[in-house]
Coordinates of C-alpha atoms and ligand atoms in Angstrom, one line a residue:
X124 CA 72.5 73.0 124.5
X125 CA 74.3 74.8 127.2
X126 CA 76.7 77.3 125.4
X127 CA 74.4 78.4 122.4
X128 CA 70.8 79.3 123.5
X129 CA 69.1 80.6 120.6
X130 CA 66.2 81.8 122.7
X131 CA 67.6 85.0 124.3
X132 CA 69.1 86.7 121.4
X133 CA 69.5 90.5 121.7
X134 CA 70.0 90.6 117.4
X135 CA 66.7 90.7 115.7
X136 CA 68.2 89.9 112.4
X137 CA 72.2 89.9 112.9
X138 CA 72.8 89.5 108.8
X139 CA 72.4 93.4 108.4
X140 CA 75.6 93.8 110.0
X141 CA 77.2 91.7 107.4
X142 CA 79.9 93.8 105.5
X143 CA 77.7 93.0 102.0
X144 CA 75.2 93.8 103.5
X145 CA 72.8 95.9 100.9
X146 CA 70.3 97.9 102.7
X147 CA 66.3 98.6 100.7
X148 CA 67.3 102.1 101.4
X149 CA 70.6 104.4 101.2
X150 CA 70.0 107.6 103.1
X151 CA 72.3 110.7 101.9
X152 CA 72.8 109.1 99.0
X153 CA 69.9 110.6 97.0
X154 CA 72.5 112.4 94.3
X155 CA 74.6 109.7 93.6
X156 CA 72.0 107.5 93.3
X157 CA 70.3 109.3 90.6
X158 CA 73.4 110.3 88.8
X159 CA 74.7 106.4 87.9
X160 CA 71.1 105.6 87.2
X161 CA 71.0 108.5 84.6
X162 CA 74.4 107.1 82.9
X163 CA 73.3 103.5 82.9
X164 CA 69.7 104.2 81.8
X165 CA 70.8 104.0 77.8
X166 CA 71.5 100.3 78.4
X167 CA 67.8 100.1 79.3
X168 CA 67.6 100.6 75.2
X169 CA 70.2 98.9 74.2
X170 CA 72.4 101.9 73.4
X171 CA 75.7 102.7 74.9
X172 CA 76.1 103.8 78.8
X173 CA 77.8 106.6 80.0
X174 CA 81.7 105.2 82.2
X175 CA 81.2 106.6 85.3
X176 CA 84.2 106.8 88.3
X177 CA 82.9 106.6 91.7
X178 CA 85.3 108.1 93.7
X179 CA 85.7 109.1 97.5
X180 CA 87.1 108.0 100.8
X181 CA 86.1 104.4 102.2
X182 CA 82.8 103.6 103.4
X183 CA 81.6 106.5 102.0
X184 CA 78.5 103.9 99.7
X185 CA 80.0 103.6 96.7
X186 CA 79.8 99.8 96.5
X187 CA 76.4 100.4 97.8
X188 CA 75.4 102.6 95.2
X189 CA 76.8 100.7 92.7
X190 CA 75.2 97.4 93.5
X191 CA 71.5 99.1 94.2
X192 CA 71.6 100.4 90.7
X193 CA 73.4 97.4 89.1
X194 CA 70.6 95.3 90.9
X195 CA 67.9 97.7 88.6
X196 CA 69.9 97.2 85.3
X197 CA 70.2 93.7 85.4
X198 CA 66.5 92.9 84.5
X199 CA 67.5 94.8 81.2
X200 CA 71.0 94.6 80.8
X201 CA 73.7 92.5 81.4
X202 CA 75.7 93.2 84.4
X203 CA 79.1 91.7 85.6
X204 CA 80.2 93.0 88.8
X205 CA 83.9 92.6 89.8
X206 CA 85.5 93.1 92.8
X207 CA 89.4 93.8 91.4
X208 CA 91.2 92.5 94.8
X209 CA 90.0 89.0 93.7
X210 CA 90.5 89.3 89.6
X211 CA 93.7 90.8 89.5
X212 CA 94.7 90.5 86.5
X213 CA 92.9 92.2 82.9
X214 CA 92.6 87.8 82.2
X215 CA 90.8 86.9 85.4
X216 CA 88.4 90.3 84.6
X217 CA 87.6 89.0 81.6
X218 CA 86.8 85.3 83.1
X219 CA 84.3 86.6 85.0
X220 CA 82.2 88.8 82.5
X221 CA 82.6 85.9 80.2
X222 CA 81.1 84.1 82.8
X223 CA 78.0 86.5 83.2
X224 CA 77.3 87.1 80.1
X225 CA 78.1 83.2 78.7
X226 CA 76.5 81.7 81.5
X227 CA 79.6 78.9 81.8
X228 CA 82.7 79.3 83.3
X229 CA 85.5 79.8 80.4
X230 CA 87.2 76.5 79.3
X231 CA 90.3 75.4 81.3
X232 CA 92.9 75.3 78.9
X233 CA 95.0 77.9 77.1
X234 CA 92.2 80.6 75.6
X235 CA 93.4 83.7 74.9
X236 CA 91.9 87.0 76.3
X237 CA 90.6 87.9 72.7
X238 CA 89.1 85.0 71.9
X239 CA 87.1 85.3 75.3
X240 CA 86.0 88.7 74.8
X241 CA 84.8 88.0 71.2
X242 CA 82.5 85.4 72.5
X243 CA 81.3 88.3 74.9
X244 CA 80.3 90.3 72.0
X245 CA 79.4 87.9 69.5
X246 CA 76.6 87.1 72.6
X247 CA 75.9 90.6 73.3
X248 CA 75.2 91.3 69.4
X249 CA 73.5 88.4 69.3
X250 CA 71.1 89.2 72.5
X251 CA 70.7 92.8 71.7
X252 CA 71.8 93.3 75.0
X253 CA 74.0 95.8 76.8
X254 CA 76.7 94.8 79.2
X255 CA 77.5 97.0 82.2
X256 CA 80.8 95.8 83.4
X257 CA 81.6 97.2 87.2
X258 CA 85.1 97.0 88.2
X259 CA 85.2 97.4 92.2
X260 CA 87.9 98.9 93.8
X261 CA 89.7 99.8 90.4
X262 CA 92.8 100.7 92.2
X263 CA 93.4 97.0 93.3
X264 CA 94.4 96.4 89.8
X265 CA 97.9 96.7 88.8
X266 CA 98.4 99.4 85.9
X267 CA 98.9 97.3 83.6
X268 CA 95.8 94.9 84.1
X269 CA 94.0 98.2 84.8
X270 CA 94.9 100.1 81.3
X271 CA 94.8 95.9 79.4
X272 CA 90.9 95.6 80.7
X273 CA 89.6 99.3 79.9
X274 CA 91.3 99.5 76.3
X275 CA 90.0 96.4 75.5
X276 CA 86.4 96.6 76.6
X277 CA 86.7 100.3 75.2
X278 CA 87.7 99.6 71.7
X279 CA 84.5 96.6 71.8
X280 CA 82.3 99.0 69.5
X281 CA 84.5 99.2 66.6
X282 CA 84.7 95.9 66.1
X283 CA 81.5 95.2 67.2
X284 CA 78.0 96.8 67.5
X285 CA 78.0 96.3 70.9
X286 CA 77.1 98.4 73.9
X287 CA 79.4 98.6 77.0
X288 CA 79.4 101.0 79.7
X289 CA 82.0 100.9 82.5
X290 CA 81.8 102.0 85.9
X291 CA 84.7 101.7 88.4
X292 CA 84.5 102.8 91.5
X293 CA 88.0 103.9 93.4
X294 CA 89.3 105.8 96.9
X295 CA 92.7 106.5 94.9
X296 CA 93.1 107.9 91.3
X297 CA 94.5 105.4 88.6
X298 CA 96.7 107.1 86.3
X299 CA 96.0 105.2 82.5
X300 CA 98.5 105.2 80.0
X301 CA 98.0 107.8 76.9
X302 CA 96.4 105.4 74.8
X303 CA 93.5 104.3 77.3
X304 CA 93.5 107.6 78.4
X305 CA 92.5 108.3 75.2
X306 CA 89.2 106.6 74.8
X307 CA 88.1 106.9 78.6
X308 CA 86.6 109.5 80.0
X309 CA 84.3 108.5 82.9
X310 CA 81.9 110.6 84.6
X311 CA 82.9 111.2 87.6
X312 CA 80.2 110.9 91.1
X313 CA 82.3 111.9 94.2
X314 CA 81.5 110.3 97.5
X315 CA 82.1 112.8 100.5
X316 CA 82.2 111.6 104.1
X317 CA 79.6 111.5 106.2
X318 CA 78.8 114.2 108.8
X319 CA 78.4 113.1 112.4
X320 CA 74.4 113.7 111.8
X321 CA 74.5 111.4 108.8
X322 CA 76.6 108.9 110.8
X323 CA 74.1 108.7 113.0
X324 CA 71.2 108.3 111.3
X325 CA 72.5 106.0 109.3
X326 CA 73.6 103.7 112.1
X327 CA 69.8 104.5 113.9
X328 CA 68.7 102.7 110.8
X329 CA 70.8 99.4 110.9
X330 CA 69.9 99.2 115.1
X331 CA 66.1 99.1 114.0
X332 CA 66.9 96.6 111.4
X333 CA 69.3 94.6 113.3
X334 CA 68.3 94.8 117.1
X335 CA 65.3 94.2 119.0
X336 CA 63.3 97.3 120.3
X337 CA 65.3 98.6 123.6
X338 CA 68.1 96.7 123.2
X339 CA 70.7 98.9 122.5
X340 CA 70.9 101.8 125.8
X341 CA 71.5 105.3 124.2
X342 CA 74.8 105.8 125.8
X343 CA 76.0 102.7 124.0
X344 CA 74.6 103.9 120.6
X345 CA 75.8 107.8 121.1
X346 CA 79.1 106.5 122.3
X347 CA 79.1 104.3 118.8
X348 CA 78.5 107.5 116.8
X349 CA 80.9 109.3 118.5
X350 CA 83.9 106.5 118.1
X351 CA 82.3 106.0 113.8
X352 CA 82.5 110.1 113.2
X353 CA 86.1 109.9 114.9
X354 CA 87.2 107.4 112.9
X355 CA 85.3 108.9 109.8
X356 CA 84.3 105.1 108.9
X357 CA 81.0 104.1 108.9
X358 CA 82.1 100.5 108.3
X359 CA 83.6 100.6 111.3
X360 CA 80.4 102.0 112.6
X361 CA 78.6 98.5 111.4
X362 CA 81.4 96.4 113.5
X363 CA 80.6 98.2 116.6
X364 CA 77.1 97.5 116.7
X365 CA 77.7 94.4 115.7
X366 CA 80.2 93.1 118.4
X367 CA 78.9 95.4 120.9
X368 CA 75.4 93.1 120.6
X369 CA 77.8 89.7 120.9
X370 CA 79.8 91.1 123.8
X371 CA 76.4 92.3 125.7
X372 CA 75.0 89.0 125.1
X373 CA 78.1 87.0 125.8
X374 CA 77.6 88.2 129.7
X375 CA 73.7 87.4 128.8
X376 CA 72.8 91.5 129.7
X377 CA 69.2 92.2 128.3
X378 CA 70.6 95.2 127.4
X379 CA 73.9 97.1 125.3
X380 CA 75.7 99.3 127.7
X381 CA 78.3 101.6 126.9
X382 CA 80.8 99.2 128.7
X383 CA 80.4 96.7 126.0
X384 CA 81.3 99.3 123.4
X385 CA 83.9 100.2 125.1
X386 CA 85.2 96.6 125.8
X387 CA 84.7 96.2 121.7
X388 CA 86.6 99.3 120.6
X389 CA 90.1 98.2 122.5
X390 CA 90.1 95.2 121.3
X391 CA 88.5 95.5 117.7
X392 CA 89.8 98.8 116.0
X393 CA 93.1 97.0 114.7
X394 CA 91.4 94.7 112.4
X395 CA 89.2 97.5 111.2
X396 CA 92.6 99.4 110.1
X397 CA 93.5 96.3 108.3
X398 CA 91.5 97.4 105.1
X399 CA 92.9 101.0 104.9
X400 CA 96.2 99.2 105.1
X401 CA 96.4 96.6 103.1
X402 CA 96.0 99.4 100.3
X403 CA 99.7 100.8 101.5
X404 CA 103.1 99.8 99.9
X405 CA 106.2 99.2 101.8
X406 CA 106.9 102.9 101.9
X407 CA 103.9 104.0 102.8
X408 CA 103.7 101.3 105.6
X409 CA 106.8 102.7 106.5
X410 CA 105.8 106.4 106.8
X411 CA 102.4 105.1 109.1
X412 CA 105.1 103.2 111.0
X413 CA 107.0 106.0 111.8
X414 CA 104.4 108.3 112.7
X415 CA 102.8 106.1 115.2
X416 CA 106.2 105.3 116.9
X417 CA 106.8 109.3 117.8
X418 CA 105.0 110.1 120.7
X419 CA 102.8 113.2 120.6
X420 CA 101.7 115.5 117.5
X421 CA 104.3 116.0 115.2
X422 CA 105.8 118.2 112.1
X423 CA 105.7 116.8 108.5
X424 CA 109.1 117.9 108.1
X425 CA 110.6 115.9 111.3
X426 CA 109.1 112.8 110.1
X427 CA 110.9 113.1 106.7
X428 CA 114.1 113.5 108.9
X429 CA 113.6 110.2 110.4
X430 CA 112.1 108.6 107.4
X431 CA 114.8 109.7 104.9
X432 CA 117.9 108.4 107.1
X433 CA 115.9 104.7 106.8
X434 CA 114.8 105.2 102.8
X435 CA 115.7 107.2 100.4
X436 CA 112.8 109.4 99.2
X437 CA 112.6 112.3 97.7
X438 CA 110.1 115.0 99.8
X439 CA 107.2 115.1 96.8
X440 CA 107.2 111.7 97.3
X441 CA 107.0 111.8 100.8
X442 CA 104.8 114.5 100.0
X443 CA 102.1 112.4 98.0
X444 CA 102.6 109.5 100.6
X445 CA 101.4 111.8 103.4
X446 CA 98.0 113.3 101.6
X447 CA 97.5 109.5 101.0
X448 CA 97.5 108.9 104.5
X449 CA 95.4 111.8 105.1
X450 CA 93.1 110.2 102.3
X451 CA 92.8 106.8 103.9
X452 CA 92.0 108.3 107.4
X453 CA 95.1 107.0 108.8
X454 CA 96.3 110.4 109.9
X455 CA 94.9 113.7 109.9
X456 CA 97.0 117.2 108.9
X457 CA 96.7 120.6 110.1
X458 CA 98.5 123.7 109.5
X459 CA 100.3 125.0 112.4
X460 CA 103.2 127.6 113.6
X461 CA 106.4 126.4 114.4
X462 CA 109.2 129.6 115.4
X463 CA 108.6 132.0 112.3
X464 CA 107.3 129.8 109.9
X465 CA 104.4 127.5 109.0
X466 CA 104.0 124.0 108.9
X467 CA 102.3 120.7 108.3
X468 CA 101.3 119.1 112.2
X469 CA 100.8 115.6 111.7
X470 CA 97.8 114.1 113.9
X471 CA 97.2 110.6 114.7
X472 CA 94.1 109.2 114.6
X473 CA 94.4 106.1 116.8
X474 CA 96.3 105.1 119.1
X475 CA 99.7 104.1 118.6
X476 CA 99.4 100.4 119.7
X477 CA 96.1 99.7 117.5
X478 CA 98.2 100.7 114.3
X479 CA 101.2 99.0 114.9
X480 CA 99.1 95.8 115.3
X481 CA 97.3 96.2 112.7
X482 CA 100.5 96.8 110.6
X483 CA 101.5 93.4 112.0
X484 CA 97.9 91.4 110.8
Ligands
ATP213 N1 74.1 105.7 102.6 C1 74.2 104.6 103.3 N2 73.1 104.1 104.0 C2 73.2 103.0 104.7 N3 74.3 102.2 104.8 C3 75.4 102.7 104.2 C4 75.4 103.9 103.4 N4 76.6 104.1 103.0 C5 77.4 103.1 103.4 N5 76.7 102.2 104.1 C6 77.2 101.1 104.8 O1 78.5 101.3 105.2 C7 79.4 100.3 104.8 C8 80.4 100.7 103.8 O2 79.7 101.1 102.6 P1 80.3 100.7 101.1 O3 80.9 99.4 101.2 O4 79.2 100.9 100.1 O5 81.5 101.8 101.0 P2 82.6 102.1 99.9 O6 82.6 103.5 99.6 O7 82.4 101.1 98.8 O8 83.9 101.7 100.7 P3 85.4 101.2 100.2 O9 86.0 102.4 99.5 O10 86.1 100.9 101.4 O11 85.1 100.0 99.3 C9 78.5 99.1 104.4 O12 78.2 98.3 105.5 C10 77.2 99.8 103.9 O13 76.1 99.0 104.1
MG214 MG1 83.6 99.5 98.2

């Protein structure tokens, strides 16, 4: 073999860099951890768990959680994790927790939604087992499907005497019509970033995993924490370890300097955005668009100038479009003075270039 020598490998184990990756342990995570075990322990005993919302920026754990406690339940419980980008619709949901709990995949042709969740239940009553269903990035799903999925699942124990608990886990709110609004109330576990210091130790962790001992120079790993708490996106964190390894072994260095990181950050942070983004609509993408093309820091109220002579929005909508940003990392906002008054500076977080690419992927 001349290109792929297996024998000088700088990655001890490269899988913990894998984005499902699930770690034995989640540091900072300690109160989150014990909250969603509380509300799923009734399932333990077959008696109804308490709907939880995980909510918070991304990469703040909250698939992590969720899947570490799920991973607990399921010796007891049935469990059907879901991740909603890839079961769109309230049907597709329902495929796959019929397939978890049925063991088979649903027949082919023409069954209705009902008639697939009442051979869920008649299993579950039939079991004596609780189901835990665990809908993944919730805000993936289009109101509709969203609303269709809880009410169902929801109104299970009237018909039924079945137990179902429901945690979704989100980084924007869903509103739910008034009739699922009703019946759903979840408890709600908030996910705040992580500090620089949790960033850190967090990453220190996955290089002990991941790398061999003294691979990885302290520059390169302090510049890595500096670029991840700048960002505020441990994911991206992950990436830069990880491609920072291949690009130091790629010019077969014993060692991870902070050249490779650097190398890694120009050329990587656009696909990295692609997540956050993909989560934008056309006006949002719009908004980011025009914020990035305007050189410097700029006022909230000149980019609604520009924005409104290309779409016509009204300003609370422009308003909610610009906390979204804010949300999502994309942009940061501070309060500033401009003549007499106040006002909203917008700040970018990236550079200009890396966004606009990434709005192209
Ligand atoms: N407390 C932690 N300890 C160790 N690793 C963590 C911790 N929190 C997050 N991670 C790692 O950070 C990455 C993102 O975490 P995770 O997918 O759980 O975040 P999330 O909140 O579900 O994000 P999103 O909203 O984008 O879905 C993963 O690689 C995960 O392993
Ligand atoms: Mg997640």
């Amino acid at each position: 073999m001349k290109y792929l020598r297996w024998d000088e490998t700088l990655f001890k184990d490269e899988s913990v860099f894998d984005p499902d990756y699930l770690p034995d342990a989640l540091l900072h995570r300690e109160r989150q951890l014990t909250a969603l075990a509380a509300n799923l322990r009734p399932a333990l005993r077959n008696s109804t768990p308490i709907h939880t919302l995980l909510f918070g920026p991304p990469a703040t754990g909250k698939t992590s959680v969720m899947r570490t406690i799920l991973n607990e339940v399921s010796d007891y419980a049935y469990t059907a994790y879901i991740r909603c980008p890839l079961a769109r619709s309230a049907y597709k949901v329902m495929a796959r927790i019929f397939e978890r709990v049925c063991k088979h995949q649903p027949p082919q042709t023409g069954i209705s939604i009902t008639r697939l969740y009442d051979s869920i239940c008649q299993k579950l009553a039939d079991d004596r087992k609780a189901l835990i269903v665990a809908l993944d990035d919730f805000n993936f799903l289009d109101d509709d499907a969203a609303n269709d999925i809880l009410y169902t699942l929801l109104k299970a124990h009237e018909e039924y005497a079945v137990k179902i608990g429901i945690v979704t886990a989100t980084t924007e709110r869903v509103m739910l019509d008034m009739k699922t609004g009703a019946i759903f109330h979840p408890d709600e576990i908030y996910f705040p970033l992580y500090d620089e210091e949790e960033i850190r130790s967090i990453l220190r962790q996955r290089v002990k995993l991941g790398f061999y001992e003294g691979a990885m120079t302290d520059e390169a790993f302090d510049r890595i924490v500096e670029l991840t708490a700048k960002a505020c996106d441990l994911r991206f964190g992950m990436y830069l370890l990880r491609m920072a390894g291949i690009e130091a072994e790629r010019r077969a260095s014993r060692k991870v300097e902070i050249g490779d990181v650097e190398r890694v950050y120009e050329g990587g942070a656009k696909v990295f955005l692609a997540k956050s983004i993909s989560a934008l609509n056309s006006d949002e993408r719009e908004t980011l668009k025009i914020i990035y093309s305007i050189k410097g820091d700029v006022s909230s109220g000149d980019v609604y100038k520009i924005l409104k002579a290309e779409v016509n929005m009204s300003y609370t909508r422009f308003y909610e479009i610009i906390n979204k940003l804010e949300r999502l990392r994309l942009i940061d906002v501070a309060m500033g003075r401009k003549g007499k008054g106040r006002t909203r500076y917008i700040i970018k977080k990236y550079d200009a270039d890396v966004v606009m690419a990434a709005l192209e992927l």
